[in-house]
Amino acid sequence: AQSVTQLGSHVSVSEGALVLLRCNYSSSVPPYLFWYVQYPNQGLQLLLKYTSAATLVKGINGFEAEFKKSETSFHLTKPSAHMSDAAEYFCAVTPSGTYKYIFGTGTRLKVLA
Amino acid sequence: DAGVIQSPRHEVTEMGQEVTLRCKPISGHNSLFWYRQTMMRGLELLIYFNNNVPIDDSGMPEDRFSAKMPNASFSTLKIQPSEPRDSAVYFCASSLGDREADTQYFGPGTRLTVL
């Protein structure tokens, strides 16, 4: 069965520091991959998605993610954290041929002043 | 451009009462999803509609839960009778189609508390 693993349920970074949130998937066939952000008391908002067009995907708010097939990873990065980035981040995968999202357990990002 | 609309945003009810959650998907979207989010279980897909037809309800917890989509612009999720363990945030999401690359757009959620 397909799965998504997000390493680190909580990540803290200082304002201005690099943000790195990890996501690994299990799939024999490259899937479609998504990163969503959830701010407190809000729904999930799409940050970016990988659909095989390019391995480096740029999203909103300065975030980007790189698809690495050899490592089955799709880590999310941002060069410089801002206080407004504090939120929960979810990685999701849709295996080939299905509409169903498989969500990771989420990573809560805390940005320290 | 309006996103997915859900009502109510908050619902507090007593055990045994009927609860109805409402969702208006983005206009033109053909797929609609209901999710439940809890600390213990994370995000769970409850039911999926395509062109107003329920395609996959394997995530519906039990017979107390039911969902309908009478037309392309409205869906309901009903819990009858409600129980404290149903307390969660319920999200509705819609997408343009049912392909694996289609983005799902989420509503703001309904926070349900069953006392």
PDB file of C-alpha atoms in Angstrom:
ATOM      1  CA  ALA A   1       0.000   0.000   0.000  1.00  0.00           C
ATOM      2  CA  GLN A   2       1.105   3.517  -0.712  1.00  0.00           C
ATOM      3  CA  SER A   3       2.258   5.622   2.202  1.00  0.00           C
ATOM      4  CA  VAL A   4       3.715   8.987   3.041  1.00  0.00           C
ATOM      5  CA  THR A   5       6.125   9.617   5.890  1.00  0.00           C
ATOM      6  CA  GLN A   6       6.813  13.041   7.301  1.00  0.00           C
ATOM      7  CA  LEU A   7       9.835  12.966   9.576  1.00  0.00           C
ATOM      8  CA  GLY A   8       9.457  15.266  12.550  1.00  0.00           C
ATOM      9  CA  SER A   9       6.014  16.141  13.843  1.00  0.00           C
ATOM     10  CA  HIS A  10       7.405  19.433  15.176  1.00  0.00           C
ATOM     11  CA  VAL A  11      10.146  21.574  13.653  1.00  0.00           C
ATOM     12  CA  SER A  12      11.457  24.842  15.088  1.00  0.00           C
ATOM     13  CA  VAL A  13      13.571  27.316  13.161  1.00  0.00           C
ATOM     14  CA  SER A  14      14.732  30.836  13.833  1.00  0.00           C
ATOM     15  CA  GLU A  15      13.345  33.675  11.782  1.00  0.00           C
ATOM     16  CA  GLY A  16      15.534  34.044   8.693  1.00  0.00           C
ATOM     17  CA  ALA A  17      16.846  30.475   8.861  1.00  0.00           C
ATOM     18  CA  LEU A  18      16.387  27.737   6.294  1.00  0.00           C
ATOM     19  CA  VAL A  19      13.173  25.744   6.498  1.00  0.00           C
ATOM     20  CA  LEU A  20      13.409  22.048   5.622  1.00  0.00           C
ATOM     21  CA  LEU A  21      10.389  19.785   6.028  1.00  0.00           C
ATOM     22  CA  ARG A  22      10.841  16.169   5.035  1.00  0.00           C
ATOM     23  CA  CYS A  23       8.504  13.934   3.092  1.00  0.00           C
ATOM     24  CA  ASN A  24       9.173  10.432   1.818  1.00  0.00           C
ATOM     25  CA  TYR A  25       6.753   8.310  -0.130  1.00  0.00           C
ATOM     26  CA  SER A  26       6.541   4.656  -0.941  1.00  0.00           C
ATOM     27  CA  SER A  27       5.653   3.897  -4.505  1.00  0.00           C
ATOM     28  CA  SER A  28       7.052   1.777  -7.281  1.00  0.00           C
ATOM     29  CA  VAL A  29       5.664   4.225  -9.815  1.00  0.00           C
ATOM     30  CA  PRO A  30       6.326   7.967  -9.439  1.00  0.00           C
ATOM     31  CA  PRO A  31       3.131   9.408  -8.025  1.00  0.00           C
ATOM     32  CA  TYR A  32       1.748  12.903  -7.944  1.00  0.00           C
ATOM     33  CA  LEU A  33       2.872  14.778  -4.849  1.00  0.00           C
ATOM     34  CA  PHE A  34       1.471  17.770  -3.025  1.00  0.00           C
ATOM     35  CA  TRP A  35       2.384  20.031  -0.155  1.00  0.00           C
ATOM     36  CA  TYR A  36      -0.417  21.773   1.729  1.00  0.00           C
ATOM     37  CA  VAL A  37      -0.266  24.306   4.544  1.00  0.00           C
ATOM     38  CA  GLN A  38      -2.843  24.677   7.302  1.00  0.00           C
ATOM     39  CA  TYR A  39      -2.911  27.844   9.366  1.00  0.00           C
ATOM     40  CA  PRO A  40      -4.684  27.742  12.737  1.00  0.00           C
ATOM     41  CA  ASN A  41      -8.445  27.327  12.432  1.00  0.00           C
ATOM     42  CA  GLN A  42      -8.304  27.254   8.642  1.00  0.00           C
ATOM     43  CA  GLY A  43      -8.565  24.714   5.882  1.00  0.00           C
ATOM     44  CA  LEU A  44      -5.686  23.283   3.886  1.00  0.00           C
ATOM     45  CA  GLN A  45      -4.168  25.481   1.204  1.00  0.00           C
ATOM     46  CA  LEU A  46      -2.073  24.157  -1.675  1.00  0.00           C
ATOM     47  CA  LEU A  47       1.570  25.259  -1.575  1.00  0.00           C
ATOM     48  CA  LEU A  48       2.809  23.332  -4.596  1.00  0.00           C
ATOM     49  CA  LYS A  49       2.447  20.088  -6.483  1.00  0.00           C
ATOM     50  CA  TYR A  50       4.621  17.753  -8.530  1.00  0.00           C
ATOM     51  CA  THR A  51       3.126  16.313 -11.684  1.00  0.00           C
ATOM     52  CA  SER A  52       6.287  15.095 -13.441  1.00  0.00           C
ATOM     53  CA  ALA A  53       6.805  18.236 -15.518  1.00  0.00           C
ATOM     54  CA  ALA A  54       9.871  19.345 -13.535  1.00  0.00           C
ATOM     55  CA  THR A  55      11.674  17.887 -10.544  1.00  0.00           C
ATOM     56  CA  LEU A  56      12.103  21.264  -8.834  1.00  0.00           C
ATOM     57  CA  VAL A  57       8.723  22.740  -8.109  1.00  0.00           C
ATOM     58  CA  LYS A  58       8.205  26.306  -6.981  1.00  0.00           C
ATOM     59  CA  GLY A  59       5.184  27.209  -4.933  1.00  0.00           C
ATOM     60  CA  ILE A  60       3.615  30.116  -3.166  1.00  0.00           C
ATOM     61  CA  ASN A  61       5.158  32.158  -0.345  1.00  0.00           C
ATOM     62  CA  GLY A  62       8.726  31.343  -1.427  1.00  0.00           C
ATOM     63  CA  PHE A  63       8.484  27.597  -0.865  1.00  0.00           C
ATOM     64  CA  GLU A  64       9.869  24.995  -3.217  1.00  0.00           C
ATOM     65  CA  ALA A  65      10.267  21.227  -3.260  1.00  0.00           C
ATOM     66  CA  GLU A  66      12.463  18.857  -5.178  1.00  0.00           C
ATOM     67  CA  PHE A  67      11.308  15.460  -6.367  1.00  0.00           C
ATOM     68  CA  LYS A  68      14.081  12.877  -6.001  1.00  0.00           C
ATOM     69  CA  LYS A  69      13.065   9.533  -7.394  1.00  0.00           C
ATOM     70  CA  SER A  70      16.205   7.750  -6.186  1.00  0.00           C
ATOM     71  CA  GLU A  71      15.472   8.808  -2.627  1.00  0.00           C
ATOM     72  CA  THR A  72      11.658   8.642  -2.938  1.00  0.00           C
ATOM     73  CA  SER A  73      11.585  12.071  -1.363  1.00  0.00           C
ATOM     74  CA  PHE A  74       9.790  15.368  -1.884  1.00  0.00           C
ATOM     75  CA  HIS A  75      11.202  17.662   0.787  1.00  0.00           C
ATOM     76  CA  LEU A  76       9.860  21.198   1.207  1.00  0.00           C
ATOM     77  CA  THR A  77      12.281  24.085   1.626  1.00  0.00           C
ATOM     78  CA  LYS A  78      12.295  27.837   2.048  1.00  0.00           C
ATOM     79  CA  PRO A  79      15.565  29.787   2.225  1.00  0.00           C
ATOM     80  CA  SER A  80      14.491  32.219   4.929  1.00  0.00           C
ATOM     81  CA  ALA A  81      11.730  31.586   7.454  1.00  0.00           C
ATOM     82  CA  HIS A  82       9.229  34.270   8.314  1.00  0.00           C
ATOM     83  CA  MET A  83       7.038  34.441  11.377  1.00  0.00           C
ATOM     84  CA  SER A  84       3.991  34.078   9.148  1.00  0.00           C
ATOM     85  CA  ASP A  85       5.223  30.622   8.050  1.00  0.00           C
ATOM     86  CA  ALA A  86       4.255  29.154  11.414  1.00  0.00           C
ATOM     87  CA  ALA A  87       1.626  26.551  10.536  1.00  0.00           C
ATOM     88  CA  GLU A  88       1.132  22.847   9.986  1.00  0.00           C
ATOM     89  CA  TYR A  89       2.377  21.373   6.726  1.00  0.00           C
ATOM     90  CA  PHE A  90       1.048  18.241   5.080  1.00  0.00           C
ATOM     91  CA  CYS A  91       2.601  16.165   2.342  1.00  0.00           C
ATOM     92  CA  ALA A  92       0.188  14.138   0.222  1.00  0.00           C
ATOM     93  CA  VAL A  93       0.468  11.652  -2.608  1.00  0.00           C
ATOM     94  CA  THR A  94      -1.994  10.377  -5.179  1.00  0.00           C
ATOM     95  CA  PRO A  95      -0.782   7.060  -6.544  1.00  0.00           C
ATOM     96  CA  SER A  96      -1.094   6.615 -10.262  1.00  0.00           C
ATOM     97  CA  GLY A  97      -4.625   5.852 -11.374  1.00  0.00           C
ATOM     98  CA  THR A  98      -6.437   7.037  -8.272  1.00  0.00           C
ATOM     99  CA  TYR A  99      -8.007  10.275  -7.081  1.00  0.00           C
ATOM    100  CA  LYS A 100      -7.376   9.504  -3.406  1.00  0.00           C
ATOM    101  CA  TYR A 101      -4.949  11.658  -1.490  1.00  0.00           C
ATOM    102  CA  ILE A 102      -2.812   9.824   1.027  1.00  0.00           C
ATOM    103  CA  PHE A 103      -1.782  12.395   3.606  1.00  0.00           C
ATOM    104  CA  GLY A 104       1.218  12.377   5.859  1.00  0.00           C
ATOM    105  CA  THR A 105       0.734  12.995   9.562  1.00  0.00           C
ATOM    106  CA  GLY A 106       1.806  16.614   9.265  1.00  0.00           C
ATOM    107  CA  THR A 107       4.692  18.724  10.562  1.00  0.00           C
ATOM    108  CA  ARG A 108       4.042  21.691  12.775  1.00  0.00           C
ATOM    109  CA  LEU A 109       6.498  24.484  12.022  1.00  0.00           C
ATOM    110  CA  LYS A 110       7.367  26.962  14.731  1.00  0.00           C
ATOM    111  CA  VAL A 111       9.328  30.100  13.848  1.00  0.00           C
ATOM    112  CA  LEU A 112      11.315  31.670  16.666  1.00  0.00           C
ATOM    113  CA  ALA A 113      11.971  35.394  16.822  1.00  0.00           C
TER     114      ALA A 113
ATOM    115  CA  ASP B   1     -13.719  33.945  -6.833  1.00  0.00           C
ATOM    116  CA  ALA B   2     -15.384  32.140  -3.932  1.00  0.00           C
ATOM    117  CA  GLY B   3     -13.695  29.059  -2.593  1.00  0.00           C
ATOM    118  CA  VAL B   4     -15.349  26.084  -0.964  1.00  0.00           C
ATOM    119  CA  ILE B   5     -17.950  27.274   1.516  1.00  0.00           C
ATOM    120  CA  GLN B   6     -18.849  25.325   4.638  1.00  0.00           C
ATOM    121  CA  SER B   7     -21.437  25.971   7.292  1.00  0.00           C
ATOM    122  CA  PRO B   8     -21.634  26.181  10.179  1.00  0.00           C
ATOM    123  CA  ARG B   9     -18.025  26.963  11.144  1.00  0.00           C
ATOM    124  CA  HIS B  10     -18.619  25.764  14.677  1.00  0.00           C
ATOM    125  CA  GLU B  11     -21.220  23.383  16.033  1.00  0.00           C
ATOM    126  CA  VAL B  12     -21.722  22.339  19.633  1.00  0.00           C
ATOM    127  CA  THR B  13     -24.345  19.729  20.314  1.00  0.00           C
ATOM    128  CA  GLU B  14     -25.304  17.131  22.849  1.00  0.00           C
ATOM    129  CA  MET B  15     -24.876  13.427  22.450  1.00  0.00           C
ATOM    130  CA  GLY B  16     -27.774  11.863  20.611  1.00  0.00           C
ATOM    131  CA  GLN B  17     -28.661  14.929  18.582  1.00  0.00           C
ATOM    132  CA  GLU B  18     -28.660  15.070  14.809  1.00  0.00           C
ATOM    133  CA  VAL B  19     -25.951  17.176  13.197  1.00  0.00           C
ATOM    134  CA  THR B  20     -25.939  18.408   9.599  1.00  0.00           C
ATOM    135  CA  LEU B  21     -22.870  19.912   7.999  1.00  0.00           C
ATOM    136  CA  ARG B  22     -23.140  21.774   4.718  1.00  0.00           C
ATOM    137  CA  CYS B  23     -20.800  22.367   1.807  1.00  0.00           C
ATOM    138  CA  LYS B  24     -20.887  24.398  -1.381  1.00  0.00           C
ATOM    139  CA  PRO B  25     -18.084  23.366  -3.748  1.00  0.00           C
ATOM    140  CA  ILE B  26     -16.334  25.652  -6.192  1.00  0.00           C
ATOM    141  CA  SER B  27     -18.489  26.264  -9.223  1.00  0.00           C
ATOM    142  CA  GLY B  28     -17.584  23.964 -12.097  1.00  0.00           C
ATOM    143  CA  HIS B  29     -15.862  21.376  -9.953  1.00  0.00           C
ATOM    144  CA  ASN B  30     -17.077  17.832 -10.519  1.00  0.00           C
ATOM    145  CA  SER B  31     -15.548  16.068  -7.533  1.00  0.00           C
ATOM    146  CA  LEU B  32     -16.359  16.591  -3.872  1.00  0.00           C
ATOM    147  CA  PHE B  33     -14.707  15.079  -0.831  1.00  0.00           C
ATOM    148  CA  TRP B  34     -15.594  15.017   2.875  1.00  0.00           C
ATOM    149  CA  TYR B  35     -12.720  14.628   5.338  1.00  0.00           C
ATOM    150  CA  ARG B  36     -12.468  14.390   9.094  1.00  0.00           C
ATOM    151  CA  GLN B  37      -9.443  15.653  11.022  1.00  0.00           C
ATOM    152  CA  THR B  38      -8.578  14.602  14.557  1.00  0.00           C
ATOM    153  CA  MET B  39      -5.384  14.679  16.570  1.00  0.00           C
ATOM    154  CA  MET B  40      -5.362  10.911  16.919  1.00  0.00           C
ATOM    155  CA  ARG B  41      -6.167   9.890  13.342  1.00  0.00           C
ATOM    156  CA  GLY B  42      -5.099  12.871  11.264  1.00  0.00           C
ATOM    157  CA  LEU B  43      -6.958  13.518   8.014  1.00  0.00           C
ATOM    158  CA  GLU B  44      -9.361  10.780   6.961  1.00  0.00           C
ATOM    159  CA  LEU B  45     -11.348  10.677   3.743  1.00  0.00           C
ATOM    160  CA  LEU B  46     -14.957   9.891   4.575  1.00  0.00           C
ATOM    161  CA  ILE B  47     -16.681   9.952   1.194  1.00  0.00           C
ATOM    162  CA  TYR B  48     -16.067  10.997  -2.396  1.00  0.00           C
ATOM    163  CA  PHE B  49     -18.629  12.180  -4.943  1.00  0.00           C
ATOM    164  CA  ASN B  50     -18.116  12.552  -8.659  1.00  0.00           C
ATOM    165  CA  ASN B  51     -20.790  14.332 -10.710  1.00  0.00           C
ATOM    166  CA  ASN B  52     -23.059  14.219  -7.639  1.00  0.00           C
ATOM    167  CA  VAL B  53     -22.813  10.425  -7.367  1.00  0.00           C
ATOM    168  CA  PRO B  54     -21.193   8.787  -4.323  1.00  0.00           C
ATOM    169  CA  ILE B  55     -18.246   6.822  -5.663  1.00  0.00           C
ATOM    170  CA  ASP B  56     -16.408   5.771  -2.537  1.00  0.00           C
ATOM    171  CA  ASP B  57     -17.909   5.783   0.955  1.00  0.00           C
ATOM    172  CA  SER B  58     -15.527   3.250   2.450  1.00  0.00           C
ATOM    173  CA  GLY B  59     -14.282   5.835   4.923  1.00  0.00           C
ATOM    174  CA  MET B  60     -17.660   6.525   6.486  1.00  0.00           C
ATOM    175  CA  PRO B  61     -17.266   5.313  10.063  1.00  0.00           C
ATOM    176  CA  GLU B  62     -20.655   3.674  10.543  1.00  0.00           C
ATOM    177  CA  ASP B  63     -24.316   3.887   9.703  1.00  0.00           C
ATOM    178  CA  ARG B  64     -24.747   6.956  11.861  1.00  0.00           C
ATOM    179  CA  PHE B  65     -22.984   8.913   9.126  1.00  0.00           C
ATOM    180  CA  SER B  66     -24.642   9.722   5.823  1.00  0.00           C
ATOM    181  CA  ALA B  67     -23.840  12.123   2.994  1.00  0.00           C
ATOM    182  CA  LYS B  68     -25.818  13.462   0.086  1.00  0.00           C
ATOM    183  CA  MET B  69     -25.168  15.611  -2.923  1.00  0.00           C
ATOM    184  CA  PRO B  70     -28.529  16.556  -4.429  1.00  0.00           C
ATOM    185  CA  ASN B  71     -26.971  18.872  -7.012  1.00  0.00           C
ATOM    186  CA  ALA B  72     -23.618  20.129  -8.206  1.00  0.00           C
ATOM    187  CA  SER B  73     -23.550  23.056  -5.802  1.00  0.00           C
ATOM    188  CA  PHE B  74     -24.529  21.502  -2.493  1.00  0.00           C
ATOM    189  CA  SER B  75     -23.634  18.584  -0.253  1.00  0.00           C
ATOM    190  CA  THR B  76     -24.482  17.588   3.294  1.00  0.00           C
ATOM    191  CA  LEU B  77     -22.891  15.313   5.838  1.00  0.00           C
ATOM    192  CA  LYS B  78     -25.280  14.134   8.546  1.00  0.00           C
ATOM    193  CA  ILE B  79     -24.550  12.406  11.812  1.00  0.00           C
ATOM    194  CA  GLN B  80     -27.494  10.841  13.599  1.00  0.00           C
ATOM    195  CA  PRO B  81     -27.248  10.215  16.485  1.00  0.00           C
ATOM    196  CA  SER B  82     -24.072  12.074  17.335  1.00  0.00           C
ATOM    197  CA  GLU B  83     -21.576  10.770  19.890  1.00  0.00           C
ATOM    198  CA  PRO B  84     -18.692  12.476  21.734  1.00  0.00           C
ATOM    199  CA  ARG B  85     -16.178  10.538  19.650  1.00  0.00           C
ATOM    200  CA  ASP B  86     -17.491  12.311  16.560  1.00  0.00           C
ATOM    201  CA  SER B  87     -15.934  15.547  17.827  1.00  0.00           C
ATOM    202  CA  ALA B  88     -13.506  16.660  15.103  1.00  0.00           C
ATOM    203  CA  VAL B  89     -13.006  19.178  12.344  1.00  0.00           C
ATOM    204  CA  TYR B  90     -14.850  18.205   9.185  1.00  0.00           C
ATOM    205  CA  PHE B  91     -13.558  19.504   5.875  1.00  0.00           C
ATOM    206  CA  CYS B  92     -15.167  19.580   2.504  1.00  0.00           C
ATOM    207  CA  ALA B  93     -12.937  19.776  -0.575  1.00  0.00           C
ATOM    208  CA  SER B  94     -13.637  19.971  -4.283  1.00  0.00           C
ATOM    209  CA  SER B  95     -11.618  19.420  -7.429  1.00  0.00           C
ATOM    210  CA  LEU B  96     -12.141  20.005 -11.108  1.00  0.00           C
ATOM    211  CA  GLY B  97     -12.010  16.332 -12.016  1.00  0.00           C
ATOM    212  CA  ASP B  98     -11.054  12.946 -10.661  1.00  0.00           C
ATOM    213  CA  ARG B  99      -7.566  12.566 -12.075  1.00  0.00           C
ATOM    214  CA  GLU B 100      -4.671  11.935  -9.761  1.00  0.00           C
ATOM    215  CA  ALA B 101      -3.075  15.276 -10.629  1.00  0.00           C
ATOM    216  CA  ASP B 102      -6.158  17.318  -9.818  1.00  0.00           C
ATOM    217  CA  THR B 103      -5.754  19.715  -6.943  1.00  0.00           C
ATOM    218  CA  GLN B 104      -8.242  19.489  -4.119  1.00  0.00           C
ATOM    219  CA  TYR B 105      -9.409  22.830  -2.725  1.00  0.00           C
ATOM    220  CA  PHE B 106     -10.418  22.734   0.911  1.00  0.00           C
ATOM    221  CA  GLY B 107     -13.068  24.699   2.744  1.00  0.00           C
ATOM    222  CA  PRO B 108     -12.418  26.308   6.136  1.00  0.00           C
ATOM    223  CA  GLY B 109     -13.916  23.368   8.001  1.00  0.00           C
ATOM    224  CA  THR B 110     -16.625  22.832  10.594  1.00  0.00           C
ATOM    225  CA  ARG B 111     -15.433  22.275  14.144  1.00  0.00           C
ATOM    226  CA  LEU B 112     -17.888  19.857  15.752  1.00  0.00           C
ATOM    227  CA  THR B 113     -18.055  19.345  19.492  1.00  0.00           C
ATOM    228  CA  VAL B 114     -20.389  16.685  20.842  1.00  0.00           C
ATOM    229  CA  LEU B 115     -20.910  16.915  24.591  1.00  0.00           C
TER     230      LEU B 115
END
